[in-house]
Coordinates of C-alpha atoms in Angstrom, one line a residue:
X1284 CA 27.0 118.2 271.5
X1285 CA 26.7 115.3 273.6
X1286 CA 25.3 111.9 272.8
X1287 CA 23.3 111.6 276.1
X1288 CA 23.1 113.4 279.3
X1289 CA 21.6 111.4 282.4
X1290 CA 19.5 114.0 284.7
X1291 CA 19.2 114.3 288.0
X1292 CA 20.0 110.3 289.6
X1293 CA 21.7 109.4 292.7
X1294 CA 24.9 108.5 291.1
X1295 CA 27.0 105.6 293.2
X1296 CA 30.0 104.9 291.7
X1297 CA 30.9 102.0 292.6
X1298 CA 34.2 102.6 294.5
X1299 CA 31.8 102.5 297.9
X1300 CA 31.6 105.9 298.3
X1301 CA 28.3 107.5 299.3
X1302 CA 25.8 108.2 296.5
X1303 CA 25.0 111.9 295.0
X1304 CA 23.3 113.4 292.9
X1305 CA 24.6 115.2 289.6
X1306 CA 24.6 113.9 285.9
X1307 CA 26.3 111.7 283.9
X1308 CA 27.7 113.4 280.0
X1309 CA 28.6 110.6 277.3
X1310 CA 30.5 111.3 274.3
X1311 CA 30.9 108.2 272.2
X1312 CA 31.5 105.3 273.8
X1313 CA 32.8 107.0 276.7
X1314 CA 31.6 109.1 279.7
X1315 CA 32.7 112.7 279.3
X1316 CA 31.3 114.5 282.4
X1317 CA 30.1 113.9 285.6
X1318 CA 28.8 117.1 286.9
X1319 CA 26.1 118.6 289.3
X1320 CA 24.7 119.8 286.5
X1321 CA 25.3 119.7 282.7
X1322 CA 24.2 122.1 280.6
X1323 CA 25.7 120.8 277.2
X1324 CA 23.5 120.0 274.3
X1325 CA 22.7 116.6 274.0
X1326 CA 20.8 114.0 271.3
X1327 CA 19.0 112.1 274.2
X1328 CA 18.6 113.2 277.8
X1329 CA 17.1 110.3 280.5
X1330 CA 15.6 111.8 283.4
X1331 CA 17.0 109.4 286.3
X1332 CA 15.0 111.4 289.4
X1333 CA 14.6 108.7 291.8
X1334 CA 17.0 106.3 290.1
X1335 CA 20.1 105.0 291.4
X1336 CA 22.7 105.2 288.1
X1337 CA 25.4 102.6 289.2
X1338 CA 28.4 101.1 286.6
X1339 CA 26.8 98.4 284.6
X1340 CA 27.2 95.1 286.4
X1341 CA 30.7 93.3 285.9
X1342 CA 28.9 89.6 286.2
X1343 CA 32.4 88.0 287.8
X1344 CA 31.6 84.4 286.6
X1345 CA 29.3 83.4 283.7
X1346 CA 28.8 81.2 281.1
X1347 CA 26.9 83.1 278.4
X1348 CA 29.5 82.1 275.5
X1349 CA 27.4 79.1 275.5
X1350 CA 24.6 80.7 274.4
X1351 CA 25.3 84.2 272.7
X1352 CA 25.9 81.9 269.4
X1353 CA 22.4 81.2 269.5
X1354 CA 20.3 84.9 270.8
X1355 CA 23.1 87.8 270.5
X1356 CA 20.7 89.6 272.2
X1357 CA 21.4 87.9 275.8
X1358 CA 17.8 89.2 277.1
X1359 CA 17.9 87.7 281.1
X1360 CA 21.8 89.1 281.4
X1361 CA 21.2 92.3 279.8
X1362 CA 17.6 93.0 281.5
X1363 CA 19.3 92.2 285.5
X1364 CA 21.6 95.1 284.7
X1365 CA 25.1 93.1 283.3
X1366 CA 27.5 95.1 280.4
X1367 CA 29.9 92.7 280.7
X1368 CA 30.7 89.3 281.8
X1369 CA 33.1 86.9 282.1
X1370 CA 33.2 83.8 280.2
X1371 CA 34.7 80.6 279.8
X1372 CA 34.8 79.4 283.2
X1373 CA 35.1 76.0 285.0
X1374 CA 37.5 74.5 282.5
X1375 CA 34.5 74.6 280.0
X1376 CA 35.0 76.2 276.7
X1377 CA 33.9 75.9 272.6
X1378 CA 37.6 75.4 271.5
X1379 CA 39.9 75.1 271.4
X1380 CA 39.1 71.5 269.2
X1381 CA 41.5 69.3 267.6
X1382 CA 41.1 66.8 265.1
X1383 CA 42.2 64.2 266.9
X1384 CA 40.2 64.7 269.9
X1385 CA 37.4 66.3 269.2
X1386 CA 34.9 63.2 270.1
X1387 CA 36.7 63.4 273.1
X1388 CA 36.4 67.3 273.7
X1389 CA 32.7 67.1 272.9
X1390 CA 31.6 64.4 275.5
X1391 CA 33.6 66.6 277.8
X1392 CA 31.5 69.7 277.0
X1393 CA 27.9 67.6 277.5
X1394 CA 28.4 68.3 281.5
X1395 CA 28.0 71.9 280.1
X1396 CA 26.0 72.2 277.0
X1397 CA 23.2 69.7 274.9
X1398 CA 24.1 69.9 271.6
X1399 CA 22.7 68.2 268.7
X1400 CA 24.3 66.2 266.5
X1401 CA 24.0 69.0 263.4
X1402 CA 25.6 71.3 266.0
X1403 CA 28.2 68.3 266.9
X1404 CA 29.1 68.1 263.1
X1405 CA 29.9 71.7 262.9
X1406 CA 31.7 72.1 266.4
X1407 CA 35.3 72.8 264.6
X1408 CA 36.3 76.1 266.6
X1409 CA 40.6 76.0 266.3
X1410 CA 40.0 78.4 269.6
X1411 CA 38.1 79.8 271.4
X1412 CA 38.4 83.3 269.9
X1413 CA 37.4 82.0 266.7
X1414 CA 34.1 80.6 268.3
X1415 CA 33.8 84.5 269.9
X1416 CA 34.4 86.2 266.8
X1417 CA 31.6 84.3 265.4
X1418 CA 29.4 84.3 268.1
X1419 CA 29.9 88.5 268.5
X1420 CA 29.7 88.6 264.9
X1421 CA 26.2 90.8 264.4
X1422 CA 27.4 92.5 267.9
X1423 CA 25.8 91.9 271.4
X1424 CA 23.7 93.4 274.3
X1425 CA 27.0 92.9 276.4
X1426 CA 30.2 92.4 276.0
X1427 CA 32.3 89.7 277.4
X1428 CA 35.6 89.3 279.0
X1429 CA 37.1 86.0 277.7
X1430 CA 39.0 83.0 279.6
X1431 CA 40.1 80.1 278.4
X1432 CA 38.8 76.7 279.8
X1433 CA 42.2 74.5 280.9
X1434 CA 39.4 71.2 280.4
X1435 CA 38.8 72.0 276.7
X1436 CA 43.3 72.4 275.9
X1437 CA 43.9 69.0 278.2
X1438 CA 41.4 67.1 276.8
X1439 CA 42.4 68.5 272.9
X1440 CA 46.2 67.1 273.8
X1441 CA 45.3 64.1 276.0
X1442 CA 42.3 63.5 275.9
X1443 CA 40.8 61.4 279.2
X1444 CA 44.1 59.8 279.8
X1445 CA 45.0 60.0 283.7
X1446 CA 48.8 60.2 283.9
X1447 CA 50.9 63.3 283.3
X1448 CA 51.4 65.0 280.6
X1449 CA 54.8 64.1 278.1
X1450 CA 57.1 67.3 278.2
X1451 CA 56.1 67.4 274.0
X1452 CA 52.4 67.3 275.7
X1453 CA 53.0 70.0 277.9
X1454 CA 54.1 72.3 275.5
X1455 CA 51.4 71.7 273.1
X1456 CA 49.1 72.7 276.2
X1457 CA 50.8 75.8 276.6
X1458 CA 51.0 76.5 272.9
X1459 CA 47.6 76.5 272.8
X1460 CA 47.1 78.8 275.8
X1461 CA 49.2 81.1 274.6
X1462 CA 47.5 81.6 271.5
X1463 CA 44.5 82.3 273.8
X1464 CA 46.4 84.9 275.5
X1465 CA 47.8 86.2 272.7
X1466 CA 44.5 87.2 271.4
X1467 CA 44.1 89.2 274.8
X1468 CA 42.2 86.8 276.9
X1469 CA 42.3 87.3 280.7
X1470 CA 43.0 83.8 282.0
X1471 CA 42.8 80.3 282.6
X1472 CA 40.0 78.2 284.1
X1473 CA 39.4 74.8 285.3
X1474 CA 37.9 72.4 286.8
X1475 CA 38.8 70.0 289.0
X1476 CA 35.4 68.4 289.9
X1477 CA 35.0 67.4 286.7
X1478 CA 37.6 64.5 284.3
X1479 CA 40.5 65.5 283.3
X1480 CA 40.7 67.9 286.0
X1481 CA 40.1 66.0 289.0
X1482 CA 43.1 64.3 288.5
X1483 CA 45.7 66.8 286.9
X1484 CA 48.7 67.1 289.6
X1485 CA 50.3 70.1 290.1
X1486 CA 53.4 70.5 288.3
X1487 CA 50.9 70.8 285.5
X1488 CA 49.3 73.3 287.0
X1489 CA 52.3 75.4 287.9
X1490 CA 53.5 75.1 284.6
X1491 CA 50.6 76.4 283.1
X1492 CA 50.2 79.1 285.9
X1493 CA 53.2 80.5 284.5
X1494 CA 52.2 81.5 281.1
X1495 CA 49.0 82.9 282.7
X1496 CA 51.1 84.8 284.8
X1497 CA 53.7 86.2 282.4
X1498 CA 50.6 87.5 280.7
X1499 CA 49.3 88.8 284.2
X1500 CA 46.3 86.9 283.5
X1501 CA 44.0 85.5 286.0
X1502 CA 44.0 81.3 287.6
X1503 CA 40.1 80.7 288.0
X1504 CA 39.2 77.5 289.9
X1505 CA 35.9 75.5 290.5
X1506 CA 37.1 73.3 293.2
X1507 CA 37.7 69.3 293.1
X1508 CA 34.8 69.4 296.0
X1509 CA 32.8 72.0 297.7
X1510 CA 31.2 70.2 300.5
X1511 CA 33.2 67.1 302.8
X1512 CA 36.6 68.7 301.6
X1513 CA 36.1 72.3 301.2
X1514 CA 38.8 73.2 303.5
X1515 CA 41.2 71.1 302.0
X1516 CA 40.0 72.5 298.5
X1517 CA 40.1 75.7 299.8
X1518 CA 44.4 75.0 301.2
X1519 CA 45.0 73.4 297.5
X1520 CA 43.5 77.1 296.0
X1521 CA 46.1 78.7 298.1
X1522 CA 49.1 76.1 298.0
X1523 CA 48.7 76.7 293.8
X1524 CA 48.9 80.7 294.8
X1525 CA 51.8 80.2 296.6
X1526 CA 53.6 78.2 294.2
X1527 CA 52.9 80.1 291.5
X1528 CA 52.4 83.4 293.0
X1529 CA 49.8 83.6 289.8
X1530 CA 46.8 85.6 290.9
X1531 CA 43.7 83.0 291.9
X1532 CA 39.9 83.2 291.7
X1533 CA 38.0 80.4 293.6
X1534 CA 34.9 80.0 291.7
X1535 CA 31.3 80.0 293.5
X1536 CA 32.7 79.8 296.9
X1537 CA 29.7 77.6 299.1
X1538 CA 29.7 74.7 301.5
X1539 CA 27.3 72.6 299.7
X1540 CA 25.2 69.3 302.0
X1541 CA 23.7 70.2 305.3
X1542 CA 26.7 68.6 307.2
X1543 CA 29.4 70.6 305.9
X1544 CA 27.1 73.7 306.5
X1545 CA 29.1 76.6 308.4
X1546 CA 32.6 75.3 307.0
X1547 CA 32.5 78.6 304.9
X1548 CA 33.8 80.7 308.3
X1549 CA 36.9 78.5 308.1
X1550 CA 37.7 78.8 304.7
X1551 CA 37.4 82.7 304.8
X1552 CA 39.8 82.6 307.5
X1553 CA 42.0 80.5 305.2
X1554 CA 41.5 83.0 302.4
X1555 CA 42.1 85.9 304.5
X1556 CA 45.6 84.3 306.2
X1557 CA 46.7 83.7 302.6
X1558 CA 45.9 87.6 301.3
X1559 CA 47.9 88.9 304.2
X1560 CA 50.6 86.9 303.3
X1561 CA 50.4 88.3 300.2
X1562 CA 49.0 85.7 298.2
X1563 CA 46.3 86.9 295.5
X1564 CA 43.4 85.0 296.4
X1565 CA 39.9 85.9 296.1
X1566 CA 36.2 84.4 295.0
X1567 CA 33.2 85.1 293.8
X1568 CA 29.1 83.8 294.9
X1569 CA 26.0 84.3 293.6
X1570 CA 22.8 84.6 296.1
X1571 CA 21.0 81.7 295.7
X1572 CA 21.3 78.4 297.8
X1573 CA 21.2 75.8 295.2
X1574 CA 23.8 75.4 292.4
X1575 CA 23.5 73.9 288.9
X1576 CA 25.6 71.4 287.5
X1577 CA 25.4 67.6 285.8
X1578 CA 23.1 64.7 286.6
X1579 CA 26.6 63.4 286.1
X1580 CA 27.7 63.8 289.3
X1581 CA 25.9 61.2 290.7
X1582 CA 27.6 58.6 289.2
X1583 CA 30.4 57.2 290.8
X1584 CA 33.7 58.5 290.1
X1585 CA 34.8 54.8 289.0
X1586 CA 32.3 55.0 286.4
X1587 CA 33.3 58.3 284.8
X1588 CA 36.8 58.1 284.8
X1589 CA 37.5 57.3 280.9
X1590 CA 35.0 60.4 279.7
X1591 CA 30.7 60.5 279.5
X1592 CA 30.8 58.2 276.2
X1593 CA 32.6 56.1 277.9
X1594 CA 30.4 56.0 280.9
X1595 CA 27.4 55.8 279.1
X1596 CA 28.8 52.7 277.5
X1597 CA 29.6 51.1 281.0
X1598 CA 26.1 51.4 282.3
X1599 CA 24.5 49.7 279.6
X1600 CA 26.2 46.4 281.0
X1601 CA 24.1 45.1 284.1
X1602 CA 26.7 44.5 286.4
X1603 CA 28.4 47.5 286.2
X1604 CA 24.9 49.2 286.2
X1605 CA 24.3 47.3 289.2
X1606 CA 27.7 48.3 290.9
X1607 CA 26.7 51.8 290.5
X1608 CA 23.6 51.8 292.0
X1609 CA 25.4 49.8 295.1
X1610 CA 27.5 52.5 295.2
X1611 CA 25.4 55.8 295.0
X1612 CA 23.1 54.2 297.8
X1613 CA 26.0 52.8 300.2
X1614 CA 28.7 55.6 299.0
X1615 CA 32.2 55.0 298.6
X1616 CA 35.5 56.7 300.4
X1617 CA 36.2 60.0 299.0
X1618 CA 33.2 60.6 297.3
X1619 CA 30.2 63.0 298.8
X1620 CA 27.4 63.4 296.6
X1621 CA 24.1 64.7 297.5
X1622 CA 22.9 61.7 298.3
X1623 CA 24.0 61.7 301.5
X1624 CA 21.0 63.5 302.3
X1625 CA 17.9 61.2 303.1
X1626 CA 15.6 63.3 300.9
X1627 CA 18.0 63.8 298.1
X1628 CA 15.8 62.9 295.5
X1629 CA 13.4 65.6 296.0
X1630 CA 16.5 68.1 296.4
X1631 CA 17.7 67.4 292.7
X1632 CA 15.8 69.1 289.7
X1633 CA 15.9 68.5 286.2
X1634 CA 16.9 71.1 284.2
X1635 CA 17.5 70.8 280.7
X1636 CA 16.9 67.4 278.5
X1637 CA 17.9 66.8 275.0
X1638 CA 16.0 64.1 273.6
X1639 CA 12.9 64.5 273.2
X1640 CA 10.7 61.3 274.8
X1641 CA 12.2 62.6 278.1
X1642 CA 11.6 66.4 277.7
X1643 CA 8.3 66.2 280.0
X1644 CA 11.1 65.4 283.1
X1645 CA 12.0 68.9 282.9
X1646 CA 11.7 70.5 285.9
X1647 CA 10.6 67.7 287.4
X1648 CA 12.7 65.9 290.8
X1649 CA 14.5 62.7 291.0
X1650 CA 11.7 61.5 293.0
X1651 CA 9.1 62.2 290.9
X1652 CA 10.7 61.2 287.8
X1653 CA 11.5 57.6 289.5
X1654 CA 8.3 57.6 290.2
X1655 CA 6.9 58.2 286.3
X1656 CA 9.2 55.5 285.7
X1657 CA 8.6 52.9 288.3
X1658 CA 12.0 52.3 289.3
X1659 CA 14.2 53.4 292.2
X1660 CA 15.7 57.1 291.9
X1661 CA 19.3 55.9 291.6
X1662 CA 17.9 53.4 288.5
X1663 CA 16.4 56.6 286.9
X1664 CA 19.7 59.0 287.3
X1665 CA 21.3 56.0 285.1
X1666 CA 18.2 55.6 283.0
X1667 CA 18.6 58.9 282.3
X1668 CA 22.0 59.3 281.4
X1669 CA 22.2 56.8 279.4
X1670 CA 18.8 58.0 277.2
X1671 CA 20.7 61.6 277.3
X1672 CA 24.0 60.7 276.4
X1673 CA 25.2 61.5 279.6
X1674 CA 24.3 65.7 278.9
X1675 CA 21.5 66.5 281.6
X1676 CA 21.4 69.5 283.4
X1677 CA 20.2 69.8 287.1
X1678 CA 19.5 71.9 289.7
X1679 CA 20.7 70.9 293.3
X1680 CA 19.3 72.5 296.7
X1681 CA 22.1 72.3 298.5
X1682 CA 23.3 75.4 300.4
X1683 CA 22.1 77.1 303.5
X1684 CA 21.5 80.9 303.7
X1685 CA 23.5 81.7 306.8
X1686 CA 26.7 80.8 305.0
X1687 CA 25.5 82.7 301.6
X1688 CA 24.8 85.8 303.9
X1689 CA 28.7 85.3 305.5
X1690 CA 30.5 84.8 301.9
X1691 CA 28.5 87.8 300.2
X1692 CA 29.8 90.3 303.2
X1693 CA 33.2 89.5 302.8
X1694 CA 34.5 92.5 301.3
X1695 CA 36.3 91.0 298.5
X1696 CA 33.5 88.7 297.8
X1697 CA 32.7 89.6 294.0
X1698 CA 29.2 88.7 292.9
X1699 CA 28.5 86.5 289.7
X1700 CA 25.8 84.4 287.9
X1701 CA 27.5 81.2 287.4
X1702 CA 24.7 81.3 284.3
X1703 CA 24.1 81.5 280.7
X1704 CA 21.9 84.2 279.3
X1705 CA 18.6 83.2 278.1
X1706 CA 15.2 85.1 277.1
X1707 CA 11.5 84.2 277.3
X1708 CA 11.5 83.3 273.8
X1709 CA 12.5 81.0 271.3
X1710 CA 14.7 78.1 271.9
X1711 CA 16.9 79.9 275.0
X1712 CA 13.4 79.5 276.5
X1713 CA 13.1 75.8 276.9
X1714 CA 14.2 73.9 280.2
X1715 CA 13.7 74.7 283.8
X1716 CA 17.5 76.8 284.3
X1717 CA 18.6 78.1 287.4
X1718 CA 16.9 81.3 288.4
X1719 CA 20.2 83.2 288.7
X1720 CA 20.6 83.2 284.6
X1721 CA 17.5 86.0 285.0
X1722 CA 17.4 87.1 288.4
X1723 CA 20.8 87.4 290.0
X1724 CA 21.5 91.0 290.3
X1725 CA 18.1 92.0 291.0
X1726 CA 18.2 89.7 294.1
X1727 CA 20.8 91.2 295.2
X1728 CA 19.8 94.5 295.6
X1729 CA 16.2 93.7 296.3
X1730 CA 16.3 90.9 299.1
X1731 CA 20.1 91.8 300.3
X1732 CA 19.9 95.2 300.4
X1733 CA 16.6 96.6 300.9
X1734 CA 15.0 94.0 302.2
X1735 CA 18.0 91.9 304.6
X1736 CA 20.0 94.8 304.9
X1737 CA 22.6 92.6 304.3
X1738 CA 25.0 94.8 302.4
X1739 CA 24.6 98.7 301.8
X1740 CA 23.5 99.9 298.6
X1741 CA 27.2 101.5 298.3
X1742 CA 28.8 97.9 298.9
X1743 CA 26.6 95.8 296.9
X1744 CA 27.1 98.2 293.7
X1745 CA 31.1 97.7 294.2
X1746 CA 30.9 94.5 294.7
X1747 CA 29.2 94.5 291.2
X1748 CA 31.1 96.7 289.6
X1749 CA 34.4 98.3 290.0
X1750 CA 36.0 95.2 292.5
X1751 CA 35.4 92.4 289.6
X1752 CA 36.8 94.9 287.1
X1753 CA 40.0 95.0 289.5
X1754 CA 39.9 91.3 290.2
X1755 CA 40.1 90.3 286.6
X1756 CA 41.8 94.0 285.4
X1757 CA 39.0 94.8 283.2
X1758 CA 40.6 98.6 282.4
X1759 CA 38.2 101.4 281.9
X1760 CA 34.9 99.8 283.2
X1761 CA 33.2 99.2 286.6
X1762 CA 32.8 102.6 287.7
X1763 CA 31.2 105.9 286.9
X1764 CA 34.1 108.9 286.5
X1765 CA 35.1 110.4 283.2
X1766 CA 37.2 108.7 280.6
X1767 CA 35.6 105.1 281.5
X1768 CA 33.7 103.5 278.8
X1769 CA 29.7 104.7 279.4
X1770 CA 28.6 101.0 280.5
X1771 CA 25.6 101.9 283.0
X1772 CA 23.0 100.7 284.7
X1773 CA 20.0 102.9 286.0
X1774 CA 17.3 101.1 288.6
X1775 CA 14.6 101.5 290.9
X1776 CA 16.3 101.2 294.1
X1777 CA 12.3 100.7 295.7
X1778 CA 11.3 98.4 293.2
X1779 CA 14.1 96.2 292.1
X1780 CA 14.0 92.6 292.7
X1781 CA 14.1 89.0 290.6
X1782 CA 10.5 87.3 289.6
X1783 CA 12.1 84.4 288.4
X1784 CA 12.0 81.4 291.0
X1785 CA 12.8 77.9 290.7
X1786 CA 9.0 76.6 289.4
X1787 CA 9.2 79.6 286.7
X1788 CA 12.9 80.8 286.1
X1789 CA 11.8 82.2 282.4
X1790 CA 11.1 85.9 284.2
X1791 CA 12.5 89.2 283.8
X1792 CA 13.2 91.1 286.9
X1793 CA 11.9 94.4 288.0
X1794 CA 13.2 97.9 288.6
X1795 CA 16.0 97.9 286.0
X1796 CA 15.3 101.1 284.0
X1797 CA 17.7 101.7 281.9
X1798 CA 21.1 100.0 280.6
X1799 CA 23.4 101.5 278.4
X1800 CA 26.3 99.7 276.7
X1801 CA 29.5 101.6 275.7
X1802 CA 27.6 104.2 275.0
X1803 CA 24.6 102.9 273.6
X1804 CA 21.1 102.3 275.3
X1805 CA 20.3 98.9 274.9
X1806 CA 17.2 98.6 277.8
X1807 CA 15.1 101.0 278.0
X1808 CA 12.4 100.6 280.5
X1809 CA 10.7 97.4 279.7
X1810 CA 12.0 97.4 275.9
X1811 CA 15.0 95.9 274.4
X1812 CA 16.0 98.7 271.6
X1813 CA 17.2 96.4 269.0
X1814 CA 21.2 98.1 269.7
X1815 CA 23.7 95.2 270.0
X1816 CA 27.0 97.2 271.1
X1817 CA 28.8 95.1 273.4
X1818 CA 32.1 93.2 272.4
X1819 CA 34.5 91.0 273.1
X1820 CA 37.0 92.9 275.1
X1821 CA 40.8 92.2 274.8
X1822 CA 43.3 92.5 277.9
X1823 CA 45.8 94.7 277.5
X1824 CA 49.3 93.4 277.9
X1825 CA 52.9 95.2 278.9

């Protein structure tokens, strides 16, 4: 007897074949038969007439480790059709911490997370599998695909000290990554926006490539700068590829500021010269056209360069205070910021707060908030800071749809959130977040596909599914044939589409029917089930 047979859907299967219709056997945690028709016995049948039943979504470039440890249930990831995600991205992850850095190592994490000073006290994770195990300890809606973030090791060994490493340094780097990998993670990420990665050289890099690729592991990278110097971002992506010949993922490809819109044509081009060289390189988007990331990044880099405590510290005293607002309205060489733009202060949103007096900025713009506080907007970005420790999540409208449209064609574009799962509830319900933490997928397939006829149904499903499970060699997933793990997603292909929008992100989408994980159903129609099956999956090595 089966577990559950799926009836009558259009099955696509992610490989970009056409669609077709026959049903879908699961035994277990696997899928056992995919037949025109099954007549085996089964505990549960779903009648999918109507429904499109595609591999559960492979979410390419998440963030959800940051929140798992506080709702297992992962409601907006797991409602918009994703069974697994990548985590640890952007240099960013829980551990590993060390004891002698870990002031350090938390100050770097406030660009990422607000945590209070309970949580602070308790933030002792000797690696980042530790702070998995305990996060996936009562199970999950999804599972999760782990990388390890390069920020969190550098800053554990070093911690905001620009110069290179010592060679006893470097090897307590790699012994730390190797642990990681050990424990069957897939890869490496970092940062090089953001201190200590916007001034790591790349010896370092290579050196660390190496271990990643011994372990045929996967090099993630959020660029040093995504709008002015994207193309030369772009040549440093594939100068590491080359050196290394390590396989590379260029996180959240964009062009971000209207005057570097329509530089994303030249750094395909770049991207495609490299893969026919043979070079490994490929990226990932999400469909939105503004990005989330740090009030921090206003600040000059000057300012920033010794760590956010640090930072937060140097404002306090006037004249560098006053130096800083000099510089964010005149700029400085080498340094693009949004507010370059004349409205930029109406084009950067508050997101998430963590004291208290300020929480009624939420959602609220630069602008307006400079307003509520009767100073100039570059006054209130360090006003802010400062009140927030320096951990204040924004939103910034940045990006133009013509250039989304061209990156999410490409056909080794892989599709991701580049968010943290939240629900309407409880405290992953506070702050105005990004849309895309609810509404990515479902965007996707309602606006691209039906609507924009931007992609096929055929091509958006693989570009959700069975290419991010090749990209980061996530075995057995991404596709629906017999002997993969039954991860699944059914939807409406008429009715699917994201509710949640920039003024009201806390919405579930529409049209996801059903979503089963490993097995198990965990949505079914508008209802969670209570079933927490997903994992932390493990890379297999040699």
């Amino acid at each position: 007897m089966l577990d559950i047979v799926i009836k009558n859907g259009t099955i696509i299967d992610g490989t970009g074949t056409m669609g077709y219709v026959a049903d879908v056997g699961i035994k277990g945690e696997y899928i056992c038969k995919v037949h025109d028709e099954i007549k085996d016995e089964a505990k549960e049948y779903i009648d999918a007439k109507g429904f499109i039943v595609s591999p559960g979504f492979i979410d390419a470039h998440g963030h959800s480790d940051f929140t798992i440890f506080i709702n297992n249930f992962g409601e907006s990831k797991i409602r918009q059709g994703i069974t697994t995600e990548v985590v640890g991205n952007c240099g960013f992850t829980a551990g590993p911490i060390t004891a002698e850095h870990k002031d350090d190592q938390l100050q770097y994490l406030a660009n990422t997370i607000v945590l209070s000073d309970e949580m602070r006290e308790k933030w002792n994770w000797e690696s980042q599998k530790s702070f998995l195990d305990y996060s996936s300890r009562n199970g999950m809606s999804f599972n999760l695909a782990p990388l390890v973030g390069h920020g969190m090791i550098r800053v554990g060994v070093m911690g905001f000290e620009q110069r290179r490493p010592t060679h006893d340094e470097m090897d307590r780097m790699k012994a730390l990554l190797k642990r990681e990998l050990d424990n069957g993670f897939y890869g490496l990420s970092t940062a090089f926006q953001y201190e200590p990665g916007n001034f790591i050289e790349m010896d370092e890099i290579a050196e660390l490539c190496k271990l990643v690729k011994e372990y045929d592991g996967i090099y993630t990278i959020h660029m040093r700068d995504e709008g002015k110097d994207l193309i030369p971002c772009v040549k440093h992506a594939i100068a590491i590829a080359r050196k290394t010949r390590a396989r590379i993922q260029i996180s959240h490809l964009k062009a971000t500021y209207k005057p570097n819109w329509g530089k994303v044509n030249e750094a395909i081009a770049l991207i495609d010269d490299a893969y026919n060289d043979g070079l490994d390189v490929g990226f990932d988007v999400y469909p939105y056209t503004a990005f989330g990331s740090g009030l921090i990044d206003l600040v000059p880099p000057w300012a920033k360069k010794d760590g956010p405590k640090e930072m937060v510290n140097l404002l306090m005293d006037e004249r560098a205070r006053r130096r800083a607002v000099m510089d964010m309205k005149d700029g400085i060489k080498d340094w693009e910021t949004i507010m370059v733009c004349d409205d930029w202060d109406e084009c950067v949103k508050i997101a998430l707060l963590k004291s208290e007096k300020n929480k009624k900025y939420e959602g609220m713009t630069i602008k307006e908030i400079a307003k509520d506080m009767q100073c100039s907007p570059y006054e209130a970005v360090i006003q802010l800071l400062i009140d927030e420790d320096a951990s204040v999540k924004c939103i910034y409208f940045a990006m133009c749809e013509e250039d989304l449209i061209n990156i999410m064609r490409h056909c080794r574009a892989c599709f991701g959130t580049d968010g943290r799962a939240c629900a309407t509830y409880g405290e992953l319900s506070k702050g105005s977040v990004h849309p895309r933490y609810y509404g990515t997928y479902p965007r996707i397939f309602g606006r691209y596909v039906r609507e924009k006829k931007v992609l096929t149904l055929e091509e958006a499903v693989k570009k959700s599914t069975s290419l991010p499970a090749e990209r980061f060699h996530i075995q057995k997933r991404g596709a629906v044939k017999e002997g993969y793990f039954a991860d699944i997603t059914i939807f409406d292909q008429d009715k699917i589409i994201d509710t949640a929008t920039f003024k009201n992100p806390h919405q579930y989408p529409q049209g996801i029917e059903y979503v089963i994980v490993n097995g198990k159903v965990v949505i079914n129609r508008d209802a969670h089930t209570g079933r927490l099956p997903g994992v932390v999956l493990q890379k297999k090595t040699g």
